[in-house]
Coordinates of C-alpha atoms and ligand atoms in Angstrom, one line a residue:
Q1 CA 0.0 0.0 0.0
G2 CA 1.3 3.4 -1.0
Q3 CA 2.1 6.4 1.2
G4 CA 0.7 9.0 -1.2
P5 CA -2.7 10.6 -1.6
R6 CA -6.2 9.0 -1.6
V7 CA -7.1 8.9 -5.4
L8 CA -10.4 8.5 -7.2
Y9 CA -9.8 7.2 -10.7
W10 CA -12.8 7.9 -12.8
F11 CA -13.1 5.5 -15.8
R12 CA -15.1 6.9 -18.8
T13 CA -13.6 6.6 -22.3
D14 CA -10.8 4.3 -21.3
L15 CA -12.0 0.9 -20.3
R16 CA -8.5 -0.6 -20.3
L17 CA -5.5 -1.0 -18.1
H18 CA -2.9 -0.9 -20.9
D19 CA -1.5 2.3 -22.2
S20 CA -3.6 4.7 -20.1
P21 CA -1.8 8.0 -19.4
A22 CA -4.4 9.0 -16.8
L23 CA -4.3 5.7 -15.0
T24 CA -0.5 5.6 -15.1
H25 CA -0.5 9.1 -13.6
A26 CA -2.9 8.1 -10.9
L27 CA -0.7 5.1 -9.9
S28 CA 2.5 7.2 -10.1
L29 CA 1.2 9.2 -7.1
D30 CA 1.7 6.0 -5.0
P31 CA -1.9 6.2 -3.7
S32 CA -2.6 5.1 -0.2
V33 CA -6.2 4.4 -1.4
L34 CA -7.5 4.0 -4.9
V35 CA -11.1 3.9 -5.9
P36 CA -11.7 2.9 -9.6
L37 CA -15.1 4.4 -10.4
W38 CA -17.6 4.4 -13.1
C39 CA -20.6 6.7 -13.0
W40 CA -23.6 5.2 -14.8
D41 CA -24.5 8.5 -16.3
P42 CA -28.1 9.1 -17.2
H43 CA -27.1 11.3 -20.2
Y44 CA -25.8 8.2 -22.0
V45 CA -28.3 5.8 -20.5
Y46 CA -31.4 7.8 -21.3
R47 CA -30.6 10.7 -23.6
Q48 CA -28.5 9.2 -26.3
R49 CA -29.8 6.7 -28.8
G50 CA -28.3 3.3 -28.2
S51 CA -29.1 -0.2 -29.2
A52 CA -29.0 -3.3 -27.0
N53 CA -25.9 -4.3 -29.1
R54 CA -23.9 -1.2 -28.0
W55 CA -25.0 -1.4 -24.4
N56 CA -24.0 -5.1 -24.3
F57 CA -20.5 -4.2 -25.7
L58 CA -20.1 -1.5 -23.1
V59 CA -21.1 -3.7 -20.2
S60 CA -18.7 -6.4 -21.5
C61 CA -15.9 -3.8 -21.4
M62 CA -16.8 -2.8 -17.9
R63 CA -16.9 -6.4 -16.7
D64 CA -13.6 -7.1 -18.3
V65 CA -11.9 -4.1 -16.7
S66 CA -13.4 -5.0 -13.3
G67 CA -12.0 -8.5 -13.6
S68 CA -8.6 -7.2 -14.6
L69 CA -8.6 -4.8 -11.6
A70 CA -9.5 -7.7 -9.3
A71 CA -6.7 -9.8 -10.8
L72 CA -4.2 -7.2 -9.7
N73 CA -5.7 -6.8 -6.2
P74 CA -8.5 -9.1 -5.0
R75 CA -10.0 -6.2 -3.0
Q76 CA -10.3 -4.1 -6.2
K77 CA -13.0 -3.9 -8.8
L78 CA -14.8 -1.3 -11.0
H79 CA -17.1 0.5 -8.5
V80 CA -20.2 1.4 -10.5
V81 CA -22.2 4.2 -9.0
R82 CA -25.7 4.8 -10.4
R83 CA -26.0 8.5 -10.5
A84 CA -25.0 11.5 -12.7
P85 CA -21.4 12.5 -11.9
G86 CA -22.5 16.1 -11.3
K87 CA -24.9 14.9 -8.6
V88 CA -22.9 12.3 -6.8
M89 CA -19.3 13.4 -7.0
A90 CA -19.3 15.8 -4.1
E91 CA -20.6 13.2 -1.8
L92 CA -18.1 10.5 -2.9
L93 CA -15.1 12.9 -2.7
R94 CA -16.1 13.8 0.8
R95 CA -16.9 10.4 2.1
W96 CA -13.8 8.7 0.7
R97 CA -11.6 11.7 1.8
I98 CA -10.2 11.9 -1.7
D99 CA -7.2 14.1 -2.4
V100 CA -6.8 13.7 -6.1
L101 CA -9.4 13.0 -8.9
V102 CA -7.9 11.6 -12.1
F103 CA -9.6 10.9 -15.4
E104 CA -8.9 10.6 -19.2
K105 CA -9.7 13.9 -21.0
D106 CA -12.9 13.8 -23.1
T107 CA -13.4 16.5 -25.7
D108 CA -17.0 15.6 -26.6
A109 CA -19.3 18.5 -26.1
Y110 CA -21.4 17.0 -23.3
A111 CA -18.4 15.6 -21.6
R112 CA -16.7 19.0 -21.4
L113 CA -19.6 20.6 -19.7
R114 CA -19.9 17.7 -17.3
D115 CA -16.2 17.6 -16.5
D116 CA -16.1 21.4 -16.0
E117 CA -18.9 21.0 -13.4
V118 CA -17.3 18.1 -11.7
T119 CA -13.9 19.8 -11.7
S120 CA -15.3 22.9 -10.0
I121 CA -17.1 20.7 -7.4
A122 CA -13.9 18.9 -6.7
E123 CA -11.7 22.0 -6.5
G124 CA -14.3 23.6 -4.3
L125 CA -13.6 20.7 -1.9
G126 CA -9.9 21.2 -2.1
V127 CA -9.4 18.1 -4.3
E128 CA -6.8 18.3 -7.0
V129 CA -8.1 17.3 -10.5
V130 CA -5.9 15.8 -13.2
S131 CA -7.2 15.1 -16.7
L132 CA -4.9 13.7 -19.3
S133 CA -5.3 13.0 -23.0
G134 CA -5.2 9.4 -24.1
R135 CA -8.2 8.8 -26.4
T136 CA -6.6 10.0 -29.6
L137 CA -3.1 9.9 -31.1
F138 CA -2.6 13.6 -30.3
D139 CA -4.4 15.8 -27.8
S140 CA -7.3 17.2 -29.8
D141 CA -7.1 20.6 -28.2
E142 CA -3.4 20.8 -29.0
V143 CA -4.1 19.9 -32.6
V144 CA -6.6 22.7 -32.9
R145 CA -4.1 25.1 -31.3
M146 CA -1.3 24.0 -33.7
N147 CA -3.8 24.5 -36.5
G148 CA -4.1 28.2 -35.7
G149 CA -7.1 27.7 -33.4
K150 CA -9.2 26.4 -36.3
P151 CA -10.9 23.1 -36.8
T152 CA -8.9 20.5 -38.9
M153 CA -10.9 20.3 -42.1
S154 CA -8.4 18.1 -44.0
M155 CA -5.9 15.4 -43.5
N156 CA -3.1 17.9 -44.5
Q157 CA -4.1 20.3 -41.7
L158 CA -4.2 17.4 -39.2
V159 CA -0.8 16.1 -40.3
N160 CA 0.8 19.6 -40.3
A161 CA -0.6 20.3 -36.8
S162 CA 0.6 17.0 -35.5
K163 CA 4.1 17.7 -36.8
K164 CA 4.2 20.7 -34.5
I165 CA 3.2 18.5 -31.5
G166 CA 5.4 15.5 -31.5
N167 CA 7.0 15.7 -34.9
G168 CA 3.9 13.9 -36.1
I169 CA 4.7 10.9 -34.0
P170 CA 2.4 9.9 -31.1
Q171 CA 3.9 9.0 -27.8
K172 CA 4.8 5.4 -27.2
P173 CA 2.3 3.2 -25.3
L174 CA 2.7 3.0 -21.5
E175 CA 3.2 -0.2 -19.5
T176 CA 0.2 -2.0 -18.0
P177 CA 0.2 -1.8 -14.2
L178 CA 1.3 -4.9 -12.3
R179 CA -0.2 -4.0 -9.0
L180 CA -2.9 -1.8 -7.5
P181 CA -3.4 -0.2 -4.1
D182 CA -6.4 -1.1 -2.0
P183 CA -9.7 0.7 -2.0
P184 CA -11.0 2.2 1.2
E185 CA -12.2 -0.1 4.0
D186 CA -15.5 -1.8 3.3
H187 CA -17.4 0.2 5.9
E188 CA -16.1 3.4 4.2
L189 CA -17.2 2.2 0.8
D190 CA -20.7 1.5 2.0
L191 CA -23.1 4.1 0.6
S192 CA -26.3 2.4 1.6
D193 CA -27.1 5.0 4.2
L194 CA -26.8 7.7 1.5
D195 CA -30.0 9.7 1.1
A196 CA -30.6 9.3 -2.7
D197 CA -33.1 12.2 -2.7
K198 CA -30.5 14.5 -1.2
V199 CA -28.0 13.5 -3.8
D200 CA -30.6 14.1 -6.5
E201 CA -31.2 17.7 -5.3
G202 CA -27.8 19.1 -6.3
G203 CA -25.8 19.2 -9.5
S204 CA -26.7 18.6 -13.0
N205 CA -28.3 15.5 -14.4
E206 CA -28.2 15.3 -18.1
A207 CA -28.1 17.2 -21.4
M208 CA -31.1 19.3 -20.5
D209 CA -29.4 20.8 -17.6
Y210 CA -26.5 21.9 -19.8
N211 CA -28.8 23.4 -22.4
L212 CA -27.7 20.9 -25.0
P213 CA -30.1 19.8 -27.8
Q214 CA -33.0 17.7 -26.6
R215 CA -32.7 14.3 -28.2
T216 CA -34.9 11.3 -28.3
L217 CA -34.6 9.2 -25.1
G218 CA -32.3 6.3 -25.4
Q219 CA -33.7 3.8 -23.0
K220 CA -36.8 3.6 -20.8
K221 CA -36.3 4.6 -17.2
N222 CA -35.4 1.9 -14.8
T223 CA -36.4 2.0 -11.2
Q224 CA -33.3 0.1 -10.0
Y225 CA -31.2 2.9 -11.5
E226 CA -33.4 5.5 -9.8
T227 CA -33.1 4.1 -6.3
G228 CA -29.9 2.1 -5.8
I229 CA -26.8 4.2 -5.9
M230 CA -24.6 1.1 -5.3
G231 CA -26.9 -1.2 -7.4
P232 CA -29.6 -3.6 -6.3
A233 CA -27.1 -5.9 -4.6
K234 CA -25.5 -2.8 -2.9
D235 CA -22.1 -4.0 -4.2
F236 CA -21.3 -1.4 -6.9
G237 CA -21.9 -4.2 -9.5
V238 CA -21.6 -3.7 -13.2
P239 CA -25.2 -3.4 -14.4
T240 CA -27.0 -6.2 -16.1
L241 CA -28.9 -5.4 -19.3
E242 CA -32.2 -6.0 -17.6
E243 CA -31.3 -3.3 -15.0
M244 CA -30.7 -1.0 -17.9
G245 CA -34.2 -1.7 -19.2
I246 CA -32.9 -3.8 -22.1
D247 CA -34.1 -7.2 -23.1
P248 CA -31.0 -9.5 -23.6
A249 CA -32.8 -11.1 -26.5
D250 CA -32.3 -7.9 -28.4
V251 CA -28.6 -8.4 -28.4
T252 CA -28.0 -9.8 -31.9
S253 CA -24.4 -8.6 -32.6
P254 CA -21.7 -11.3 -32.8
H255 CA -19.0 -8.6 -31.9
K256 CA -17.7 -8.9 -28.4
G257 CA -16.4 -6.1 -26.0
G258 CA -13.6 -6.0 -23.5
E259 CA -9.9 -5.2 -23.3
T260 CA -8.9 -8.9 -23.3
I261 CA -10.8 -9.6 -26.5
G262 CA -9.8 -6.3 -28.1
L263 CA -6.1 -7.0 -27.5
E264 CA -6.4 -10.5 -28.9
V265 CA -8.0 -9.1 -32.0
L266 CA -5.3 -6.5 -32.4
K267 CA -2.6 -9.2 -31.9
S268 CA -4.1 -11.5 -34.5
Y269 CA -3.8 -8.7 -37.1
I270 CA -0.3 -7.7 -36.0
E271 CA 0.8 -11.3 -36.5
N272 CA -0.3 -11.1 -40.1
S273 CA 2.5 -8.9 -41.5
D274 CA 1.1 -9.1 -45.1
Y275 CA -2.3 -7.8 -44.0
I276 CA -0.8 -4.9 -42.1
G277 CA 1.8 -4.1 -44.7
T278 CA -0.5 -4.1 -47.7
F279 CA -3.7 -2.7 -46.1
E280 CA -5.2 -0.1 -48.3
K281 CA -8.7 1.0 -47.3
P282 CA -10.2 1.6 -50.8
K283 CA -9.1 -2.0 -51.7
T284 CA -10.9 -3.7 -48.8
A285 CA -14.2 -5.3 -49.7
P286 CA -17.3 -3.9 -48.0
T287 CA -19.0 -7.2 -49.0
D288 CA -16.7 -9.5 -47.0
F289 CA -18.0 -11.2 -43.9
E290 CA -16.6 -13.8 -41.6
P291 CA -14.1 -12.3 -41.6
Q292 CA -14.8 -8.7 -42.6
A293 CA -12.1 -7.0 -44.6
T294 CA -11.0 -4.3 -42.0
T295 CA -10.0 -4.8 -38.4
L296 CA -13.3 -4.1 -36.6
L297 CA -11.4 -2.4 -33.8
S298 CA -13.5 0.7 -34.0
P299 CA -15.9 -0.3 -31.1
H300 CA -12.8 -1.1 -28.9
M301 CA -11.4 2.3 -29.6
H302 CA -14.7 3.9 -28.9
F303 CA -14.9 2.4 -25.4
G304 CA -11.2 2.6 -24.9
S305 CA -10.7 -1.1 -24.6
V306 CA -7.9 -0.9 -27.1
S307 CA -5.5 2.1 -27.0
V308 CA -5.3 4.0 -30.3
R309 CA -1.6 4.6 -29.6
K310 CA -0.9 0.9 -29.1
F311 CA -2.7 0.2 -32.3
W312 CA -0.6 2.8 -34.1
W313 CA 2.7 1.6 -32.7
D314 CA 2.1 -2.1 -33.1
V315 CA 1.3 -1.4 -36.8
Q316 CA 4.4 0.9 -37.1
D317 CA 6.6 -1.9 -35.8
V318 CA 5.3 -4.3 -38.5
L319 CA 5.8 -1.6 -41.2
E320 CA 9.3 -0.9 -40.0
Q321 CA 10.3 -4.6 -40.1
R322 CA 8.8 -4.9 -43.6
R323 CA 10.8 -1.8 -44.7
K324 CA 13.9 -3.5 -43.5
E325 CA 13.0 -6.7 -45.3
K326 CA 12.2 -4.6 -48.4
K327 CA 8.6 -5.8 -48.5
H328 CA 5.7 -3.8 -49.7
V329 CA 4.4 -1.1 -47.3
S330 CA 1.3 0.9 -48.3
G331 CA 1.3 4.6 -47.6
E332 CA -0.9 7.2 -45.8
P333 CA -3.7 7.9 -45.7
V334 CA -5.0 4.6 -47.2
N335 CA -2.9 2.4 -44.8
L336 CA -3.9 1.7 -41.1
P337 CA -2.0 4.6 -39.5
G338 CA -3.9 6.8 -42.1
Q339 CA -7.2 5.5 -40.8
L340 CA -6.2 6.5 -37.2
L341 CA -5.3 9.9 -38.4
F342 CA -8.8 10.4 -39.9
R343 CA -10.1 9.6 -36.5
D344 CA -7.9 12.2 -34.9
M345 CA -9.0 14.7 -37.6
Y346 CA -12.7 14.4 -36.7
F347 CA -12.0 14.4 -33.0
A348 CA -10.1 17.7 -33.3
T349 CA -12.8 19.3 -35.4
H350 CA -15.4 18.3 -32.9
A351 CA -13.2 19.5 -30.1
K352 CA -13.2 22.9 -31.7
I353 CA -16.8 23.2 -32.9
G354 CA -18.5 21.6 -29.9
F355 CA -22.0 20.1 -30.0
Q356 CA -23.0 22.1 -33.1
F357 CA -20.6 19.9 -35.0
G358 CA -23.4 17.3 -34.9
Q359 CA -26.1 19.5 -36.4
A360 CA -26.7 21.3 -39.6
V361 CA -27.9 24.6 -38.2
G362 CA -25.4 26.6 -36.2
N363 CA -22.5 24.6 -37.6
S364 CA -19.9 26.9 -39.1
V365 CA -18.1 24.2 -41.1
A366 CA -21.2 22.6 -42.7
R367 CA -22.7 23.8 -46.0
F368 CA -26.3 24.2 -45.5
I369 CA -28.4 22.2 -48.0
P370 CA -32.3 22.5 -47.9
W371 CA -33.0 18.7 -47.9
H372 CA -36.5 17.4 -48.2
L373 CA -36.5 16.3 -44.6
Q374 CA -34.5 17.9 -41.9
L375 CA -34.5 18.7 -38.2
N376 CA -36.2 21.9 -37.0
Y377 CA -34.1 24.2 -34.9
V378 CA -35.2 26.8 -32.3
K379 CA -33.1 29.2 -30.2
G380 CA -31.6 27.5 -27.2
D381 CA -32.8 28.7 -23.7
Q382 CA -29.7 30.1 -22.2
D383 CA -27.2 31.2 -24.8
G384 CA -29.5 31.5 -27.7
K385 CA -27.6 29.0 -29.8
P386 CA -29.8 26.9 -32.1
V387 CA -30.9 23.6 -30.7
S388 CA -33.2 21.0 -32.4
D389 CA -36.7 20.8 -30.9
G390 CA -36.9 17.2 -32.1
T391 CA -39.4 17.9 -34.9
Y392 CA -38.8 17.7 -38.6
L393 CA -39.4 20.1 -41.5
V394 CA -40.7 18.1 -44.4
D395 CA -41.0 19.7 -47.9
D396 CA -41.7 16.4 -49.7
P397 CA -43.7 13.7 -47.8
Q398 CA -42.4 11.2 -50.2
A399 CA -39.0 11.6 -48.6
E400 CA -40.4 10.5 -45.2
E401 CA -41.3 7.2 -46.9
Y402 CA -37.8 7.0 -48.5
F403 CA -36.3 7.5 -45.0
R404 CA -38.4 4.8 -43.4
R405 CA -37.7 2.3 -46.1
W406 CA -34.0 3.1 -46.0
K407 CA -33.9 2.6 -42.2
E408 CA -35.9 -0.6 -42.4
G409 CA -33.9 -2.1 -45.2
R410 CA -36.7 -2.3 -47.7
T411 CA -35.7 0.2 -50.4
G412 CA -35.9 -2.5 -53.2
F413 CA -32.2 -2.0 -53.8
P414 CA -30.7 -5.2 -52.3
W415 CA -27.2 -3.8 -51.8
I416 CA -28.6 -0.9 -49.7
D417 CA -31.1 -3.2 -47.8
A418 CA -28.4 -5.8 -47.1
L419 CA -26.2 -3.1 -45.5
M420 CA -28.9 -1.6 -43.4
R421 CA -30.0 -5.0 -42.1
Q422 CA -26.4 -5.9 -41.3
L423 CA -26.1 -2.6 -39.4
K424 CA -29.2 -3.2 -37.3
L425 CA -28.4 -6.8 -36.7
E426 CA -24.7 -6.6 -36.0
G427 CA -24.0 -3.0 -35.1
W428 CA -21.2 -2.6 -37.6
I429 CA -20.8 -2.3 -41.3
H430 CA -17.7 -1.7 -43.4
H431 CA -16.6 1.8 -44.2
L432 CA -17.5 1.6 -47.9
G433 CA -20.8 0.2 -46.9
R434 CA -21.4 3.2 -44.7
H435 CA -20.4 5.3 -47.8
A436 CA -23.0 3.5 -49.9
V437 CA -26.0 4.0 -47.5
A438 CA -25.0 7.5 -46.5
C439 CA -24.7 8.7 -50.0
F440 CA -27.9 7.0 -51.0
L441 CA -29.9 8.6 -48.1
T442 CA -28.6 12.1 -48.8
R443 CA -27.2 13.4 -52.1
G444 CA -27.3 10.1 -53.9
G445 CA -31.1 9.3 -54.0
C446 CA -33.4 10.2 -51.2
Y447 CA -32.3 13.8 -50.6
V448 CA -32.8 13.5 -46.8
S449 CA -30.7 15.4 -44.3
W450 CA -27.5 13.7 -43.1
E451 CA -28.6 14.4 -39.5
R452 CA -31.4 11.9 -39.9
G453 CA -29.0 9.2 -41.1
A454 CA -26.5 10.1 -38.4
E455 CA -29.3 9.5 -35.8
V456 CA -29.9 6.0 -37.1
F457 CA -26.2 5.3 -37.0
E458 CA -26.1 6.7 -33.4
E459 CA -28.7 4.2 -32.4
W460 CA -27.4 1.1 -34.1
L461 CA -23.6 1.4 -34.4
I462 CA -21.6 -0.3 -31.6
D463 CA -18.7 2.0 -32.5
H464 CA -20.8 5.2 -32.5
E465 CA -18.5 8.1 -32.0
I466 CA -20.1 11.6 -32.1
A467 CA -17.1 13.1 -33.9
C468 CA -16.5 10.4 -36.4
N469 CA -20.2 9.8 -37.1
A470 CA -21.1 13.5 -37.7
G471 CA -17.8 14.1 -39.6
N472 CA -18.2 11.2 -42.0
W473 CA -21.9 12.0 -42.6
M474 CA -20.9 15.5 -43.5
W475 CA -18.2 14.1 -45.8
L476 CA -20.6 11.7 -47.6
S477 CA -23.4 14.3 -48.0
C478 CA -20.9 16.8 -49.4
T479 CA -21.7 19.3 -46.6
A480 CA -18.1 19.4 -45.3
F481 CA -14.7 17.9 -45.9
F482 CA -15.6 16.7 -49.4
S483 CA -17.4 18.6 -52.2
Q484 CA -17.4 16.4 -55.3
F485 CA -21.1 15.9 -55.3
Y486 CA -21.2 14.8 -58.9
R487 CA -19.3 11.6 -57.8
M488 CA -22.2 9.5 -56.8
Y489 CA -22.4 5.8 -55.8
S490 CA -24.8 3.6 -57.8
P491 CA -26.8 1.4 -55.4
I492 CA -26.6 -1.3 -58.1
A493 CA -23.1 -1.2 -59.6
F494 CA -21.2 -0.5 -56.3
G495 CA -22.1 -3.8 -54.7
K496 CA -21.8 -5.7 -57.9
K497 CA -18.2 -4.5 -58.4
W498 CA -17.2 -6.1 -55.1
D499 CA -19.3 -9.1 -55.0
P500 CA -20.6 -10.2 -58.5
E501 CA -22.0 -13.4 -57.1
G502 CA -24.1 -11.5 -54.5
H503 CA -23.0 -13.6 -51.4
F504 CA -23.4 -10.5 -49.2
V505 CA -26.9 -9.8 -50.4
R506 CA -27.9 -13.4 -50.0
R507 CA -26.8 -13.5 -46.4
Y508 CA -28.5 -10.3 -45.2
V509 CA -31.5 -10.4 -47.6
P510 CA -32.2 -14.1 -47.4
E511 CA -35.5 -13.9 -49.3
L512 CA -33.3 -13.4 -52.4
A513 CA -30.9 -16.3 -51.6
N514 CA -31.9 -18.4 -54.6
F515 CA -31.8 -15.6 -57.2
D516 CA -29.5 -16.0 -60.1
K517 CA -26.5 -13.7 -59.8
K518 CA -27.7 -11.9 -63.0
Y519 CA -30.6 -10.5 -61.0
I520 CA -29.3 -10.4 -57.5
Y521 CA -28.8 -6.6 -57.5
E522 CA -31.9 -5.9 -59.6
P523 CA -34.3 -8.7 -58.7
H524 CA -37.3 -6.8 -60.1
K525 CA -35.9 -7.4 -63.6
A526 CA -36.2 -11.2 -63.2
P527 CA -39.0 -12.8 -65.2
I528 CA -42.1 -13.7 -63.0
A529 CA -41.6 -17.4 -63.7
D530 CA -38.1 -17.2 -62.3
Q531 CA -39.2 -15.2 -59.3
K532 CA -41.6 -18.0 -58.6
A533 CA -39.0 -20.7 -59.1
W534 CA -36.6 -18.9 -56.8
G535 CA -39.2 -18.5 -54.1
C536 CA -39.7 -14.8 -53.9
A537 CA -42.1 -12.4 -55.6
I538 CA -40.8 -8.9 -56.3
Q539 CA -43.7 -6.6 -55.4
G540 CA -45.1 -4.0 -53.1
D541 CA -43.1 -1.8 -50.6
G542 CA -41.6 -4.4 -48.4
L543 CA -44.1 -4.1 -45.5
K544 CA -45.4 -7.5 -46.3
I545 CA -42.6 -10.1 -46.2
E546 CA -44.9 -12.9 -47.3
E547 CA -48.0 -13.2 -49.6
K548 CA -50.0 -16.4 -49.9
G549 CA -47.1 -18.5 -48.6
T550 CA -44.5 -16.9 -50.9
K551 CA -41.7 -14.6 -49.8
V552 CA -41.9 -11.0 -51.0
Y553 CA -39.2 -8.4 -51.6
P554 CA -40.1 -4.9 -52.7
K555 CA -39.6 -3.2 -56.1
P556 CA -37.1 -0.3 -56.1
M557 CA -38.7 2.6 -54.4
F558 CA -37.6 5.0 -57.1
D559 CA -35.8 5.2 -60.5
F560 CA -32.2 5.8 -59.4
N561 CA -31.2 7.6 -62.5
E562 CA -34.1 10.1 -62.1
R563 CA -33.2 10.7 -58.5
R564 CA -29.6 11.0 -59.3
Q565 CA -30.3 13.9 -61.7
F566 CA -32.7 15.5 -59.2
C567 CA -30.1 15.4 -56.5
L568 CA -27.3 16.7 -58.7
D569 CA -29.5 19.7 -59.8
R570 CA -30.6 20.5 -56.2
I571 CA -27.1 20.3 -54.7
K572 CA -25.7 22.4 -57.5
E573 CA -28.3 25.1 -56.6
A574 CA -27.5 24.9 -52.9
Y575 CA -23.7 25.2 -53.6
N576 CA -24.5 28.3 -55.7
V577 CA -26.4 29.9 -52.9
G578 CA -23.5 28.9 -50.7
L579 CA -25.0 29.1 -47.2
Y580 CA -23.2 27.6 -44.2
G581 CA -24.9 26.4 -41.0
D582 CA -24.0 29.6 -39.0
D583 CA -25.2 32.0 -41.7
E584 CA -27.8 34.5 -40.3
R585 CA -30.2 33.4 -43.1
V586 CA -30.0 29.9 -41.8
L587 CA -30.2 30.8 -38.1
S588 CA -33.3 33.0 -38.7
G589 CA -35.0 30.5 -40.9
E590 CA -34.9 32.8 -43.9
W591 CA -33.5 30.0 -46.0
K592 CA -37.0 28.6 -46.3
K593 CA -37.8 31.5 -48.6
L594 CA -34.7 31.4 -50.7
Ligands
FAD601 P1 -10.3 0.0 -40.0 O1 -10.4 0.2 -41.5 O2 -9.7 -1.2 -39.5 O3 -9.6 1.3 -39.4 C1 -8.9 1.3 -38.2 C2 -9.5 2.4 -37.3 O4 -9.3 3.6 -37.9 C3 -11.0 2.2 -37.1 O5 -11.2 1.3 -36.1 C4 -11.4 3.6 -36.7 O6 -11.1 3.9 -35.3 C5 -10.4 4.5 -37.5 N1 -11.1 4.9 -38.8 C6 -11.1 4.3 -40.0 N2 -11.8 5.0 -40.9 C7 -12.2 6.1 -40.3 C8 -12.9 7.3 -40.7 N3 -13.3 7.4 -41.9 N4 -13.2 8.2 -39.8 C9 -12.8 8.1 -38.5 N5 -12.1 7.0 -38.0 C10 -11.8 6.1 -38.9 N6 -16.3 5.4 -37.2 C11 -16.4 5.3 -35.9 O7 -15.5 4.9 -35.2 N7 -17.6 5.7 -35.3 C12 -18.7 6.2 -36.0 O8 -19.7 6.6 -35.4 C13 -18.5 6.2 -37.4 N8 -19.5 6.7 -38.2 C14 -19.4 6.7 -39.6 C15 -20.4 7.2 -40.4 C16 -20.3 7.2 -41.8 C17 -21.4 7.7 -42.6 C18 -19.1 6.8 -42.4 C19 -18.9 6.8 -43.8 C20 -18.0 6.3 -41.6 C21 -18.2 6.3 -40.2 N9 -17.1 5.9 -39.4 C22 -17.3 5.8 -38.0 C23 -15.7 5.7 -39.9 C24 -15.4 4.2 -40.4 O9 -16.4 3.7 -41.2 C25 -15.2 3.3 -39.2 O10 -14.3 3.8 -38.3 C26 -14.6 2.0 -39.7 O11 -15.5 1.4 -40.7 C27 -14.5 1.0 -38.5 O12 -14.2 -0.3 -38.9 P2 -12.7 -0.8 -38.7 O13 -12.4 -0.7 -37.2 O14 -12.7 -2.2 -39.3 O15 -11.8 0.2 -39.5

């Protein structure tokens, strides 16, 4: 047991023990007492959209970390407290007589507000607060500073800024701790006498309290959450899905969470030198499954169960060895380090813009395009910034139907439907698959706002990351980062190029499993007799999946070539008008008359 301060280590974006700058700092203080804490924050539980698949991934990560803590010290575990940090932190710091509060820096808009509040509560009690970057290759705030205080809107800007930080080279990963100090005595840890109502009186609870946009509720309220600060068993246990109001039967993703699994996955790739050395993102097939063509480490990086710096350095070691052996090494940005730099680019942009990065109105880097269907914005209560009121402006009701059919995977374009069904079922699709469905929903067919698509991704992706999701949706819809709107993906030719046999479609749209490959991407063109022989009639809008004992798959919901031309014309017009999200005409709603 150390001789140093009593330390509260607050896990959030860093569910790992390896390469954690914040945890390493906490342990370097030689704590006499260490409490590893997780606050089950209602903002994420109730405010953000989230699928059973993502919650399951998170809970698996929490369980894994808790087990690893216990393996280092049998008295240790992840102490899960079921209250908003802003409400409960003062009480915990006082009761456990904490001297230093340590956590990994989080630059997400909500997290900054929450952390500012918690920091001022802690400092008010005389507690030292230490927050260290570890979620990205480079500290996102530093990147912005080195980019002249501006958001990084291109890879070049990111790379140039990073060169001014560490010569463009991230810090080496830190060692995993080998031992842990004890937590406080059991009687000190016991919070069962705590008056929950009293805790609830003070501090902020969720987005509403910080004047952030009101979003659809994620999960239904759960009474065990409301009452038991230490959990129903009064043991700070990691929550079960049921306690979170989630039916375990809704977990359909095969992808598993946790540092142990994440590091095994990383290792398996690192051992494959040819895979690492020749990786070029545009050459990986979005139609591959079991195994998929890319690493699928994104959910691990989202929850911090794999360190991005370890990923970077393990890959660099392989590349270095290959260079020595004069073997092929692909370059940035298409190689794996390049992918991680894209991630840093979006994190830095989000760090600079704040919560308005995730919305069309008020967003200074997003071109404003008057889509058929988009979120309505009103002035925020406190600072007057625009916030969505959760309603939608619809200038073509047909687009609502397009949106519904896109989300439900019944557009009649098997490539798009297969991807959307894979997304819902498994919580992950390949990057180029995300390209295909995002382009199709926005500028490449439906002409629906990118925000609506981003909401569906927010709900279903297990790797949902506010910065990467909003940034990539803006890229694909040509509202920011990318502007070549005339380059559009065909919902027929794109899939066919990668998978002429249609294996991917057959797997995720099983009603088409028997179709000849000639028709697999355009089943409505198959003769009726063949449709019968192959056991699926192409008719209707996909709401009925069976008719008189025969399977049914819908006809295409529109003529793609017609929609393509329509979108091109409309986007060209919007580009000519040239509004951005923070333009007065957008903020005042005057755009509706333009
Ligand atoms: P790999 O190809 O193995 O890449 C390694 C890592 O690099 C990924 O795990 C990821 O952390 C990072 N990375 C790769 N491409 C990107 C990229 N374009 N932007 C940012 N980081 C990248 N990624 C998310 O992590 N969360 C999201 O919410 C998200 N939403 C997206 C929405 C759309 C519309 C699009 C087009 C892309 C989105 N991406 C998102 C980026 C990308 O598709 C995923 O990171 C990638 O597909 C994850 O699979 P992987 O781990 O196998 O990637």
